[in-house]
CSV table of C-alpha atoms in Angstrom, one decimal:
chain,number,residue,atom,x,y,z
L,1,MET,CA,-207.4,0.7,-31.2
L,2,SER,CA,-208.6,0.6,-27.6
L,3,VAL,CA,-208.7,-2.2,-25.1
L,4,LYS,CA,-211.6,-4.6,-25.6
L,5,ASN,CA,-214.6,-3.7,-23.5
L,6,LYS,CA,-215.8,-5.7,-20.5
L,7,GLN,CA,-218.6,-7.4,-22.5
L,8,GLN,CA,-216.0,-8.9,-24.8
L,9,LEU,CA,-213.7,-10.1,-22.0
L,10,THR,CA,-215.5,-13.4,-21.3
L,11,LEU,CA,-213.7,-16.6,-20.3
L,12,PHE,CA,-214.7,-18.3,-23.5
L,13,ALA,CA,-213.6,-15.4,-25.7
L,14,LEU,CA,-210.2,-15.3,-24.0
L,15,THR,CA,-209.7,-19.0,-23.6
L,16,TRP,CA,-210.2,-20.5,-27.1
L,17,PRO,CA,-207.4,-18.5,-28.7
L,18,LEU,CA,-205.3,-19.2,-25.6
L,19,PHE,CA,-206.0,-22.9,-26.1
L,20,ILE,CA,-205.0,-22.9,-29.7
L,21,GLU,CA,-201.9,-20.8,-29.0
L,22,PHE,CA,-200.7,-23.1,-26.3
L,23,PHE,CA,-201.6,-26.1,-28.3
L,24,LEU,CA,-199.5,-24.9,-31.2
L,25,HIS,CA,-196.7,-23.8,-28.8
L,26,MET,CA,-196.6,-27.4,-27.5
L,27,LEU,CA,-196.9,-28.7,-31.0
L,28,MET,CA,-193.8,-26.7,-31.9
L,29,GLY,CA,-191.8,-28.7,-29.4
L,30,ASN,CA,-193.5,-31.9,-30.3
L,31,ALA,CA,-192.8,-31.3,-34.0
L,32,ASP,CA,-189.1,-31.3,-33.1
L,33,THR,CA,-189.5,-34.5,-31.2
L,34,LEU,CA,-191.7,-36.3,-33.8
L,35,MET,CA,-189.5,-35.3,-36.7
L,36,LEU,CA,-186.3,-36.2,-34.8
L,37,SER,CA,-187.8,-39.6,-33.8
L,38,LEU,CA,-187.7,-40.5,-37.5
L,39,TYR,CA,-184.1,-39.5,-37.5
L,40,SER,CA,-182.7,-40.9,-34.3
L,41,ASP,CA,-183.9,-41.8,-30.7
L,42,ASN,CA,-180.6,-40.5,-29.4
L,43,SER,CA,-181.3,-37.1,-31.0
L,44,VAL,CA,-184.7,-37.0,-29.2
L,45,ALA,CA,-183.0,-37.6,-25.9
L,46,ALA,CA,-180.4,-35.0,-26.6
L,47,VAL,CA,-182.9,-32.3,-27.4
L,48,GLY,CA,-185.1,-33.4,-24.5
L,49,VAL,CA,-182.3,-32.8,-22.0
L,50,SER,CA,-181.4,-29.5,-23.7
L,51,ASN,CA,-185.0,-28.3,-23.5
L,52,GLN,CA,-185.0,-29.2,-19.8
L,53,ILE,CA,-182.2,-26.6,-19.3
L,54,LEU,CA,-183.9,-24.1,-21.6
L,55,SER,CA,-187.2,-24.4,-19.8
L,56,LEU,CA,-185.3,-23.2,-16.7
L,57,VAL,CA,-184.0,-20.2,-18.7
L,58,ILE,CA,-187.6,-19.4,-19.9
L,59,VAL,CA,-188.8,-19.4,-16.3
L,60,MET,CA,-186.2,-16.7,-15.6
L,61,PHE,CA,-187.7,-14.6,-18.4
L,62,GLY,CA,-191.2,-15.4,-17.1
L,63,PHE,CA,-190.9,-13.4,-13.9
L,64,ILE,CA,-191.1,-10.1,-15.8
L,65,ALA,CA,-193.8,-11.4,-18.2
L,66,THR,CA,-195.9,-12.7,-15.2
L,67,GLY,CA,-195.7,-9.4,-13.4
L,68,THR,CA,-196.5,-7.5,-16.6
L,69,ALA,CA,-199.7,-9.5,-17.2
L,70,ILE,CA,-200.9,-9.0,-13.7
L,71,LEU,CA,-200.2,-5.3,-13.4
L,72,VAL,CA,-201.5,-4.4,-16.9
L,73,ALA,CA,-204.7,-6.3,-16.3
L,74,GLN,CA,-205.2,-4.7,-12.8
L,75,ASN,CA,-204.6,-1.2,-14.2
L,76,LEU,CA,-206.9,-1.7,-17.1
L,77,GLY,CA,-209.6,-2.9,-14.7
L,78,ALA,CA,-209.0,0.3,-12.8
L,79,LYS,CA,-209.0,2.3,-16.1
L,80,ASN,CA,-205.4,3.5,-15.6
L,81,THR,CA,-204.5,3.2,-19.3
L,82,LEU,CA,-201.4,5.4,-19.1
L,83,ALA,CA,-200.0,3.3,-16.2
L,84,ALA,CA,-200.7,0.1,-18.2
L,85,ALA,CA,-198.7,1.5,-21.2
L,86,GLU,CA,-195.8,2.6,-19.0
L,87,ILE,CA,-195.7,-0.9,-17.4
L,88,SER,CA,-195.6,-2.4,-20.9
L,89,VAL,CA,-192.6,-0.4,-22.0
L,90,ILE,CA,-190.7,-1.0,-18.8
L,91,SER,CA,-191.3,-4.7,-18.9
L,92,ILE,CA,-190.1,-5.1,-22.5
L,93,VAL,CA,-186.9,-3.1,-22.0
L,94,THR,CA,-186.2,-4.9,-18.7
L,95,ASN,CA,-186.7,-8.4,-20.2
L,96,LEU,CA,-184.6,-7.5,-23.2
L,97,ALA,CA,-181.6,-6.6,-21.0
L,98,PHE,CA,-182.1,-9.6,-18.8
L,99,GLY,CA,-182.6,-11.9,-21.8
L,100,LEU,CA,-179.4,-10.8,-23.5
L,101,ILE,CA,-177.4,-11.5,-20.3
L,102,LEU,CA,-178.9,-15.0,-19.9
L,103,SER,CA,-178.5,-15.8,-23.6
L,104,VAL,CA,-174.7,-15.0,-23.5
L,105,ALA,CA,-174.4,-17.1,-20.3
L,106,VAL,CA,-176.1,-20.1,-21.9
L,107,PHE,CA,-174.1,-19.8,-25.2
L,108,PHE,CA,-170.7,-19.9,-23.4
L,109,SER,CA,-171.6,-22.5,-20.8
L,110,SER,CA,-173.8,-25.0,-22.7
L,111,ARG,CA,-171.4,-27.9,-22.4
L,112,SER,CA,-170.8,-27.3,-18.8
L,113,LEU,CA,-174.6,-27.2,-18.1
L,114,LEU,CA,-175.0,-30.5,-19.9
L,115,HIS,CA,-172.2,-32.1,-17.9
L,116,LEU,CA,-174.1,-31.1,-14.8
L,117,MET,CA,-177.0,-33.1,-16.1
L,118,ASP,CA,-174.7,-36.1,-16.3
L,119,LEU,CA,-175.6,-36.5,-20.0
L,120,PRO,CA,-174.3,-39.7,-21.6
L,121,ASN,CA,-171.3,-39.0,-23.9
L,122,GLU,CA,-173.1,-40.3,-27.0
L,123,LEU,CA,-175.6,-37.5,-26.6
L,124,MET,CA,-173.2,-34.6,-25.7
L,125,GLY,CA,-172.4,-33.4,-29.3
L,126,GLU,CA,-175.9,-33.0,-30.5
L,127,ALA,CA,-177.2,-31.6,-27.2
L,128,ASP,CA,-174.4,-29.0,-27.1
L,129,SER,CA,-175.1,-27.9,-30.7
L,130,TYR,CA,-178.8,-27.5,-29.9
L,131,LEU,CA,-178.4,-25.8,-26.5
L,132,SER,CA,-175.8,-23.3,-27.6
L,133,LEU,CA,-177.7,-22.0,-30.6
L,134,VAL,CA,-181.3,-22.0,-29.2
L,135,GLY,CA,-180.0,-20.8,-25.9
L,136,GLY,CA,-177.9,-18.1,-27.4
L,137,PHE,CA,-181.0,-16.6,-29.0
L,138,SER,CA,-183.3,-17.2,-26.0
L,139,PHE,CA,-183.6,-13.4,-25.5
L,140,VAL,CA,-186.0,-13.5,-28.5
L,141,GLN,CA,-188.3,-15.8,-26.6
L,142,ALA,CA,-188.1,-13.4,-23.6
L,143,LEU,CA,-189.5,-10.6,-25.8
L,144,ILE,CA,-192.2,-12.7,-27.4
L,145,MET,CA,-193.4,-13.8,-23.9
L,146,THR,CA,-193.5,-10.2,-22.7
L,147,ALA,CA,-195.3,-8.9,-25.8
L,148,GLY,CA,-197.7,-11.8,-25.7
L,149,ALA,CA,-198.5,-11.2,-22.0
L,150,ILE,CA,-199.3,-7.5,-22.7
L,151,LEU,CA,-201.6,-8.4,-25.7
L,152,ARG,CA,-203.5,-11.0,-23.7
L,153,SER,CA,-204.0,-8.6,-20.8
L,154,TYR,CA,-205.6,-6.1,-23.2
L,155,GLY,CA,-207.9,-8.9,-24.4
L,156,PHE,CA,-206.2,-9.5,-27.8
L,157,THR,CA,-205.6,-13.2,-27.3
L,158,LYS,CA,-206.2,-13.9,-31.0
L,159,ASP,CA,-203.1,-11.9,-32.0
L,160,ALA,CA,-200.8,-14.0,-30.0
L,161,MET,CA,-202.5,-17.1,-31.4
L,162,PHE,CA,-201.9,-16.1,-35.0
L,163,VAL,CA,-198.2,-15.3,-34.3
L,164,THR,CA,-197.9,-18.8,-32.8
L,165,ILE,CA,-199.5,-20.4,-35.8
L,166,GLY,CA,-197.0,-18.6,-38.1
L,167,MET,CA,-194.0,-19.6,-36.0
L,168,ASN,CA,-195.2,-23.3,-36.0
L,169,LEU,CA,-195.6,-23.4,-39.7
L,170,LEU,CA,-192.1,-21.9,-40.3
L,171,ASN,CA,-190.6,-24.3,-37.7
L,172,ILE,CA,-192.1,-27.4,-39.3
L,173,ILE,CA,-191.0,-26.4,-42.7
L,174,GLY,CA,-187.5,-25.7,-41.5
L,175,ASN,CA,-187.4,-29.0,-39.6
L,176,TYR,CA,-188.5,-30.9,-42.8
L,177,LEU,CA,-185.8,-29.2,-44.9
L,178,PHE,CA,-182.9,-29.8,-42.5
L,179,ILE,CA,-183.9,-33.3,-41.2
L,180,PHE,CA,-185.0,-34.9,-44.5
L,181,GLY,CA,-182.9,-32.9,-46.9
L,182,PRO,CA,-185.2,-32.5,-49.9
L,183,PHE,CA,-184.0,-30.6,-53.0
L,184,GLY,CA,-180.3,-31.4,-52.2
L,185,ILE,CA,-180.5,-29.4,-48.9
L,186,PRO,CA,-177.9,-30.8,-46.4
L,187,VAL,CA,-179.2,-33.0,-43.7
L,188,LEU,CA,-178.3,-31.2,-40.4
L,189,GLY,CA,-180.3,-33.2,-37.9
L,190,VAL,CA,-180.4,-31.6,-34.4
L,191,GLU,CA,-178.4,-28.5,-35.6
L,192,GLY,CA,-181.0,-28.0,-38.4
L,193,VAL,CA,-183.8,-28.2,-35.8
L,194,ALA,CA,-182.0,-25.6,-33.7
L,195,ILE,CA,-181.7,-23.3,-36.7
L,196,SER,CA,-185.4,-23.7,-37.7
L,197,THR,CA,-186.5,-23.0,-34.1
L,198,THR,CA,-184.4,-19.8,-33.8
L,199,VAL,CA,-185.3,-18.3,-37.2
L,200,SER,CA,-189.1,-18.9,-36.7
L,201,ARG,CA,-188.9,-17.2,-33.3
L,202,ILE,CA,-187.1,-14.2,-34.7
L,203,ILE,CA,-189.7,-13.7,-37.4
L,204,GLY,CA,-192.4,-14.2,-34.8
L,205,LEU,CA,-190.9,-11.5,-32.6
L,206,VAL,CA,-191.0,-8.9,-35.4
L,207,ILE,CA,-194.6,-9.6,-36.1
L,208,ILE,CA,-195.8,-9.6,-32.5
L,209,MET,CA,-194.0,-6.3,-31.8
L,210,VAL,CA,-195.8,-4.7,-34.8
L,211,LEU,CA,-199.1,-6.0,-33.5
L,212,LEU,CA,-198.3,-4.7,-30.0
L,213,ILE,CA,-197.6,-1.2,-31.2
L,214,LYS,CA,-200.8,-1.3,-33.2
L,215,ARG,CA,-203.1,-2.6,-30.4
L,216,VAL,CA,-202.1,-0.6,-27.4
L,217,PRO,CA,-204.1,2.6,-27.4
L,218,GLN,CA,-201.4,4.7,-25.6
L,219,LYS,CA,-198.2,5.3,-27.4
L,220,LEU,CA,-195.4,3.0,-26.2
L,221,GLU,CA,-192.5,5.5,-25.6
L,222,PHE,CA,-189.5,3.3,-25.3
L,223,PHE,CA,-187.0,6.1,-25.4
L,224,LYS,CA,-188.6,7.6,-22.3
L,225,VAL,CA,-188.3,4.5,-20.2
L,226,LEU,CA,-185.8,6.0,-17.8
L,227,LYS,CA,-188.2,8.8,-17.0
L,228,MET,CA,-191.1,6.5,-16.2
L,229,PRO,CA,-192.2,6.0,-12.5
L,230,TYR,CA,-189.9,3.7,-10.6
L,231,ILE,CA,-192.9,2.2,-8.8
L,232,HIS,CA,-193.8,0.3,-11.9
L,233,LEU,CA,-190.5,-1.6,-12.0
L,234,LYS,CA,-190.7,-2.1,-8.2
L,235,ASN,CA,-194.2,-3.6,-8.6
L,236,LEU,CA,-193.1,-5.8,-11.5
L,237,LEU,CA,-190.3,-7.3,-9.4
L,238,ALA,CA,-192.5,-7.5,-6.3
L,239,ILE,CA,-194.9,-9.7,-8.3
L,240,GLY,CA,-192.6,-11.3,-10.8
L,241,ILE,CA,-189.7,-12.5,-8.6
L,242,PRO,CA,-191.9,-14.5,-6.1
L,243,SER,CA,-194.1,-15.7,-9.0
L,244,ALA,CA,-191.1,-17.0,-10.9
L,245,GLY,CA,-189.8,-18.5,-7.7
L,246,GLU,CA,-192.6,-21.1,-7.9
L,247,GLN,CA,-191.9,-22.0,-11.5
L,248,LEU,CA,-188.1,-21.8,-10.9
L,249,SER,CA,-188.5,-24.3,-8.0
L,250,TYR,CA,-190.6,-26.6,-10.2
L,251,ASN,CA,-188.1,-26.6,-13.1
L,252,GLY,CA,-185.2,-26.9,-10.8
L,253,SER,CA,-186.7,-29.9,-9.1
L,254,GLN,CA,-187.5,-31.4,-12.6
L,255,MET,CA,-183.8,-31.0,-13.5
L,256,VAL,CA,-182.8,-33.0,-10.4
L,257,ILE,CA,-185.4,-35.7,-11.2
L,258,THR,CA,-184.2,-35.8,-14.8
L,259,TYR,CA,-180.7,-36.5,-13.3
L,260,PHE,CA,-182.3,-39.4,-11.5
L,261,ILE,CA,-183.8,-40.7,-14.7
L,262,THR,CA,-180.4,-40.5,-16.5
L,263,MET,CA,-179.3,-43.0,-13.8
L,264,LEU,CA,-181.9,-45.4,-15.2
L,265,GLY,CA,-180.4,-45.2,-18.7
L,266,THR,CA,-181.1,-43.6,-22.1
L,267,GLU,CA,-184.2,-45.7,-22.8
L,268,ALA,CA,-185.9,-44.4,-19.6
L,269,LEU,CA,-184.8,-40.9,-20.5
L,270,THR,CA,-186.4,-41.2,-23.9
L,271,THR,CA,-189.6,-42.7,-22.5
L,272,ARG,CA,-189.9,-39.8,-20.1
L,273,VAL,CA,-189.5,-37.3,-23.1
L,274,TYR,CA,-192.3,-39.1,-25.1
L,275,ALA,CA,-194.7,-39.4,-22.2
L,276,SER,CA,-194.1,-35.9,-21.0
L,277,ASN,CA,-194.7,-34.5,-24.5
L,278,LEU,CA,-198.1,-36.3,-24.6
L,279,MET,CA,-198.9,-35.2,-21.1
L,280,MET,CA,-198.5,-31.5,-22.1
L,281,PHE,CA,-201.6,-31.9,-24.3
L,282,ILE,CA,-203.6,-33.4,-21.4
L,283,TYR,CA,-203.2,-30.4,-19.2
L,284,LEU,CA,-203.5,-27.9,-22.0
L,285,PHE,CA,-207.1,-27.2,-21.3
L,286,ALA,CA,-206.3,-26.4,-17.7
L,287,ILE,CA,-203.5,-24.0,-18.8
L,288,ALA,CA,-205.8,-22.1,-21.2
L,289,ILE,CA,-208.6,-21.9,-18.6
L,290,ALA,CA,-206.2,-20.7,-16.0
L,291,GLN,CA,-204.6,-18.0,-18.2
L,292,GLY,CA,-208.0,-16.7,-19.3
L,293,THR,CA,-209.2,-16.7,-15.7
L,294,GLN,CA,-206.0,-14.8,-14.6
L,295,ILE,CA,-206.8,-12.0,-17.1
L,296,LEU,CA,-210.4,-11.7,-15.9
L,297,ILE,CA,-209.5,-11.8,-12.2
L,298,GLY,CA,-206.8,-9.2,-12.8
L,299,HIS,CA,-209.5,-6.9,-14.3
L,300,ASP,CA,-211.8,-7.8,-11.4
L,301,MET,CA,-209.2,-6.9,-8.8
L,302,GLY,CA,-208.5,-3.5,-10.5
L,303,ALA,CA,-212.2,-2.8,-10.5
L,304,ARG,CA,-212.7,-4.0,-6.9
L,305,ARG,CA,-215.1,-6.8,-7.9
L,306,PHE,CA,-213.8,-9.2,-5.3
L,307,ASP,CA,-216.8,-11.5,-5.1
L,308,ASP,CA,-216.8,-11.9,-8.9
L,309,ALA,CA,-213.1,-12.9,-8.7
L,310,TYR,CA,-213.8,-15.4,-5.9
L,311,LYS,CA,-216.6,-17.2,-7.8
L,312,ARG,CA,-214.8,-17.0,-11.1
L,313,CYS,CA,-211.8,-19.0,-9.8
L,314,LEU,CA,-213.9,-21.8,-8.4
L,315,ARG,CA,-216.0,-22.1,-11.6
L,316,SER,CA,-212.8,-22.3,-13.6
L,317,LEU,CA,-211.3,-24.9,-11.2
L,318,ARG,CA,-214.3,-27.2,-11.7
L,319,LEU,CA,-214.0,-26.8,-15.5
L,320,GLY,CA,-210.2,-27.4,-15.4
L,321,ILE,CA,-210.4,-30.6,-13.3
L,322,LEU,CA,-213.1,-32.1,-15.5
L,323,ALA,CA,-211.2,-31.3,-18.7
L,324,SER,CA,-208.0,-32.7,-17.3
L,325,LEU,CA,-209.6,-35.9,-16.1
L,326,LEU,CA,-211.4,-36.5,-19.4
L,327,CYS,CA,-208.3,-35.8,-21.5
L,328,ALA,CA,-206.2,-38.1,-19.3
L,329,LEU,CA,-208.6,-40.9,-19.7
L,330,VAL,CA,-208.6,-40.5,-23.5
L,331,PHE,CA,-204.8,-40.4,-23.7
L,332,ALA,CA,-204.4,-43.4,-21.4
L,333,THR,CA,-206.9,-45.5,-23.4
L,334,PHE,CA,-205.0,-44.8,-26.6
L,335,SER,CA,-201.6,-44.6,-25.1
L,336,LYS,CA,-199.8,-47.2,-27.2
L,337,PRO,CA,-201.1,-45.9,-30.6
L,338,LEU,CA,-200.1,-42.4,-29.5
L,339,LEU,CA,-196.6,-43.4,-28.3
L,340,SER,CA,-196.3,-45.4,-31.6
L,341,ILE,CA,-196.2,-42.0,-33.4
L,342,PHE,CA,-192.8,-41.5,-31.9
L,343,THR,CA,-191.2,-44.9,-31.6
L,344,ASN,CA,-191.7,-48.7,-32.3
L,345,ASN,CA,-189.5,-49.7,-29.3
L,346,SER,CA,-191.6,-52.2,-27.4
L,347,GLU,CA,-190.0,-51.4,-24.0
L,348,ILE,CA,-190.7,-47.7,-24.4
L,349,LEU,CA,-194.3,-48.4,-25.5
L,350,ILE,CA,-195.0,-50.5,-22.5
L,351,ALA,CA,-193.4,-48.2,-20.0
L,352,GLY,CA,-194.9,-45.0,-21.6
L,353,SER,CA,-198.3,-46.6,-21.5
L,354,MET,CA,-198.1,-47.3,-17.8
L,355,LEU,CA,-197.1,-43.7,-17.2
L,356,LEU,CA,-200.0,-42.3,-19.1
L,357,TRP,CA,-202.4,-44.4,-17.0
L,358,LEU,CA,-200.9,-42.9,-13.9
L,359,THR,CA,-201.7,-39.4,-15.3
L,360,VAL,CA,-205.4,-40.1,-14.8
L,361,ILE,CA,-204.6,-39.7,-11.1
L,362,LEU,CA,-202.0,-37.0,-11.5
L,363,GLU,CA,-203.6,-34.5,-13.9
L,364,PRO,CA,-206.7,-33.5,-11.8
L,365,GLY,CA,-204.3,-32.6,-9.0
L,366,ARG,CA,-202.2,-30.6,-11.4
L,367,ALA,CA,-205.4,-28.7,-12.5
L,368,PHE,CA,-205.8,-27.5,-8.9
L,369,ASN,CA,-202.4,-25.9,-9.0
L,370,ILE,CA,-202.6,-24.5,-12.5
L,371,VAL,CA,-205.9,-22.7,-12.1
L,372,ILE,CA,-205.7,-21.5,-8.5
L,373,ILE,CA,-202.0,-20.4,-8.6
L,374,ASN,CA,-202.8,-18.3,-11.7
L,375,SER,CA,-205.8,-16.9,-9.9
L,376,LEU,CA,-203.7,-16.0,-6.8
L,377,LYS,CA,-201.0,-14.4,-9.0
L,378,ALA,CA,-203.7,-12.3,-10.7
L,379,THR,CA,-204.7,-10.8,-7.3
L,380,GLY,CA,-201.0,-10.1,-6.3
L,381,ASP,CA,-200.9,-13.0,-3.8
L,382,VAL,CA,-197.7,-14.5,-5.1
L,383,LYS,CA,-195.6,-15.4,-2.0
L,384,TYR,CA,-197.7,-18.2,-0.6
L,385,PRO,CA,-197.6,-20.4,-3.7
L,386,VAL,CA,-193.8,-20.0,-3.7
L,387,ILE,CA,-193.4,-21.1,-0.1
L,388,ILE,CA,-195.7,-24.1,-0.5
L,389,GLY,CA,-194.2,-24.9,-3.9
L,390,ILE,CA,-190.6,-25.1,-2.6
L,391,LEU,CA,-191.6,-27.2,0.4
L,392,SER,CA,-193.6,-29.7,-1.6
L,393,MET,CA,-191.6,-29.9,-4.8
L,394,TRP,CA,-188.4,-30.6,-3.0
L,395,GLY,CA,-189.7,-32.2,0.2
L,396,VAL,CA,-192.2,-34.4,-1.6
L,397,SER,CA,-191.6,-34.7,-5.4
L,398,VAL,CA,-187.8,-34.9,-5.4
L,399,THR,CA,-187.5,-36.9,-2.2
L,400,LEU,CA,-190.1,-39.4,-3.2
L,401,SER,CA,-188.8,-39.7,-6.7
L,402,TYR,CA,-185.4,-40.8,-5.5
L,403,PHE,CA,-186.9,-43.1,-2.8
L,404,LEU,CA,-189.5,-44.8,-5.0
L,405,GLY,CA,-187.8,-44.6,-8.3
L,406,ILE,CA,-184.1,-45.2,-7.4
L,407,HIS,CA,-183.9,-46.6,-3.9
L,408,LEU,CA,-186.8,-49.0,-4.2
L,409,GLY,CA,-186.1,-49.6,-7.9
L,410,TRP,CA,-189.6,-48.7,-9.1
L,411,GLY,CA,-188.1,-46.7,-11.9
L,412,LEU,CA,-190.3,-44.2,-13.8
L,413,ILE,CA,-193.5,-45.6,-12.2
L,414,GLY,CA,-192.2,-44.6,-8.7
L,415,ILE,CA,-191.2,-41.1,-10.1
L,416,TRP,CA,-194.7,-40.6,-11.5
L,417,ILE,CA,-196.3,-41.6,-8.2
L,418,ALA,CA,-194.1,-38.9,-6.6
L,419,PHE,CA,-195.4,-36.4,-9.1
L,420,ALA,CA,-199.0,-37.2,-8.3
L,421,VAL,CA,-198.5,-36.9,-4.5
L,422,ASP,CA,-196.8,-33.5,-4.9
L,423,GLU,CA,-199.5,-32.1,-7.2
L,424,TRP,CA,-202.4,-33.2,-5.0
L,425,LEU,CA,-200.8,-31.9,-1.8
L,426,ARG,CA,-200.1,-28.5,-3.3
L,427,GLY,CA,-203.5,-28.3,-5.0
L,428,ILE,CA,-205.4,-28.9,-1.8
L,429,LEU,CA,-203.3,-26.3,0.0
L,430,MET,CA,-203.9,-23.7,-2.8
L,431,LEU,CA,-207.6,-24.3,-2.6
L,432,ARG,CA,-207.6,-23.6,1.1
L,433,ARG,CA,-205.7,-20.4,0.5
L,434,TRP,CA,-208.2,-19.2,-2.1
L,435,GLN,CA,-211.1,-20.0,0.3
L,436,SER,CA,-209.4,-18.0,3.0
L,437,LYS,CA,-209.8,-14.8,0.9
L,438,ALA,CA,-206.5,-13.5,2.2
L,439,TRP,CA,-205.7,-12.4,-1.4
L,440,MET,CA,-208.3,-9.7,-1.3
L,441,LYS,CA,-205.8,-7.3,0.2
L,442,LYS,CA,-203.0,-8.0,-2.3
L,443,SER,CA,-204.0,-5.7,-5.2
L,444,PHE,CA,-201.3,-3.5,-6.7
L,445,VAL,CA,-203.7,-0.8,-7.9
L,446,PHE,CA,-204.7,1.8,-5.3
L,447,THR,CA,-206.4,5.1,-4.9
L,448,THR,CA,-204.2,8.0,-3.7
L,449,SER,CA,-205.1,7.4,0.0
L,450,GLU,CA,-204.7,3.7,-0.3
L,451,GLU,CA,-201.2,4.1,-1.9
L,452,SER,CA,-200.0,6.3,1.0
L,453,THR,CA,-201.2,3.7,3.5
L,454,LYS,CA,-199.6,0.9,1.5
L,455,GLN,CA,-196.2,2.7,1.4
L,456,SER,CA,-196.3,3.5,5.2
L,457,ALA,CA,-197.1,-0.2,5.8
């Protein structure tokens, strides 16, 4: 089956499956939180901190997946189908090797990583159990991410969506069995959630790889990977490493801020987990819009439709900001009933509600970053977001979080204010970068003469 034609590659056609996929992906994590909240608030906090570490690992996998999505989309836009297939093979093999190395590292150092987070002793056992198992099989997620990026770049966003639906169903069923213990099944709590998450991902990987082989029109010759052009790997790293640097900086700064929150106590840590889980659904629209826009802009760049790419980003930005603002207002208005799904602790309900009202200010700024940074990545302009991200996340978000939240004693409210300042500052700078049109010269797809000029430069 060939790649979908240009008429089918519209923002709506790409975005609605992306929205459902990301919604269900977030639901997978929230299902763990919701089901564990009926088991123990301490278990929620333990898994929350473990997932903070795992999110950093996922970012490390993401640098190959990000480069893959951009290069495949650009080559498909330029009708270089053979190059797109070769890039797909190289990215899968590279992320498998990298994923295995990181998985082994997390498995053998899980307790040490949790000690670095200054996790309270009462949470250590459950957190270590979860992190060592899910982290030990994290290479599976690396392959799912890469295969999903390839399918989406070819326009088959519904395939990734259906795989995510299946993984969620399996995960929820597994959680139910191991947390509530029906039919005499042993109640395993956090360990059971880890088993359920891992098994559902393994099954999802098998299915998505079958779909990938079926959908890509060129044969994926994995055994010839060493004979494929080195330039593909070089370009993957040239895009992926700086691209991941922005996300790595974000997740690293969030780990430091999580450390600050542990200084406020287990209740504050649990509040942050519940509020953050709800906030994921607020910016879900912006993520789906940004991902769909990235695919289309990648195709535009490959086909040299620069003016279309420029206008597309700005249209998507307006849509993303509006969606984020409306969602934030709805979640803030119904904050206490939503938080009550997870807990009946009155202190957590009050604090979490205040945080969700602050997201009304925070989320439109985040939409700037999500949409424009994805658009810049699609063009190959990846270094600027990294530089600005590092300066703002650490110079503004981390610094202000400590100053307002810890030094001035404003707690989580001070930390949320720091988040908002960081998002808006970076968002405005990203908009100025897009309007400068410097990204027009960053494409990784060239004619023969352009390639020789690029190499000499």
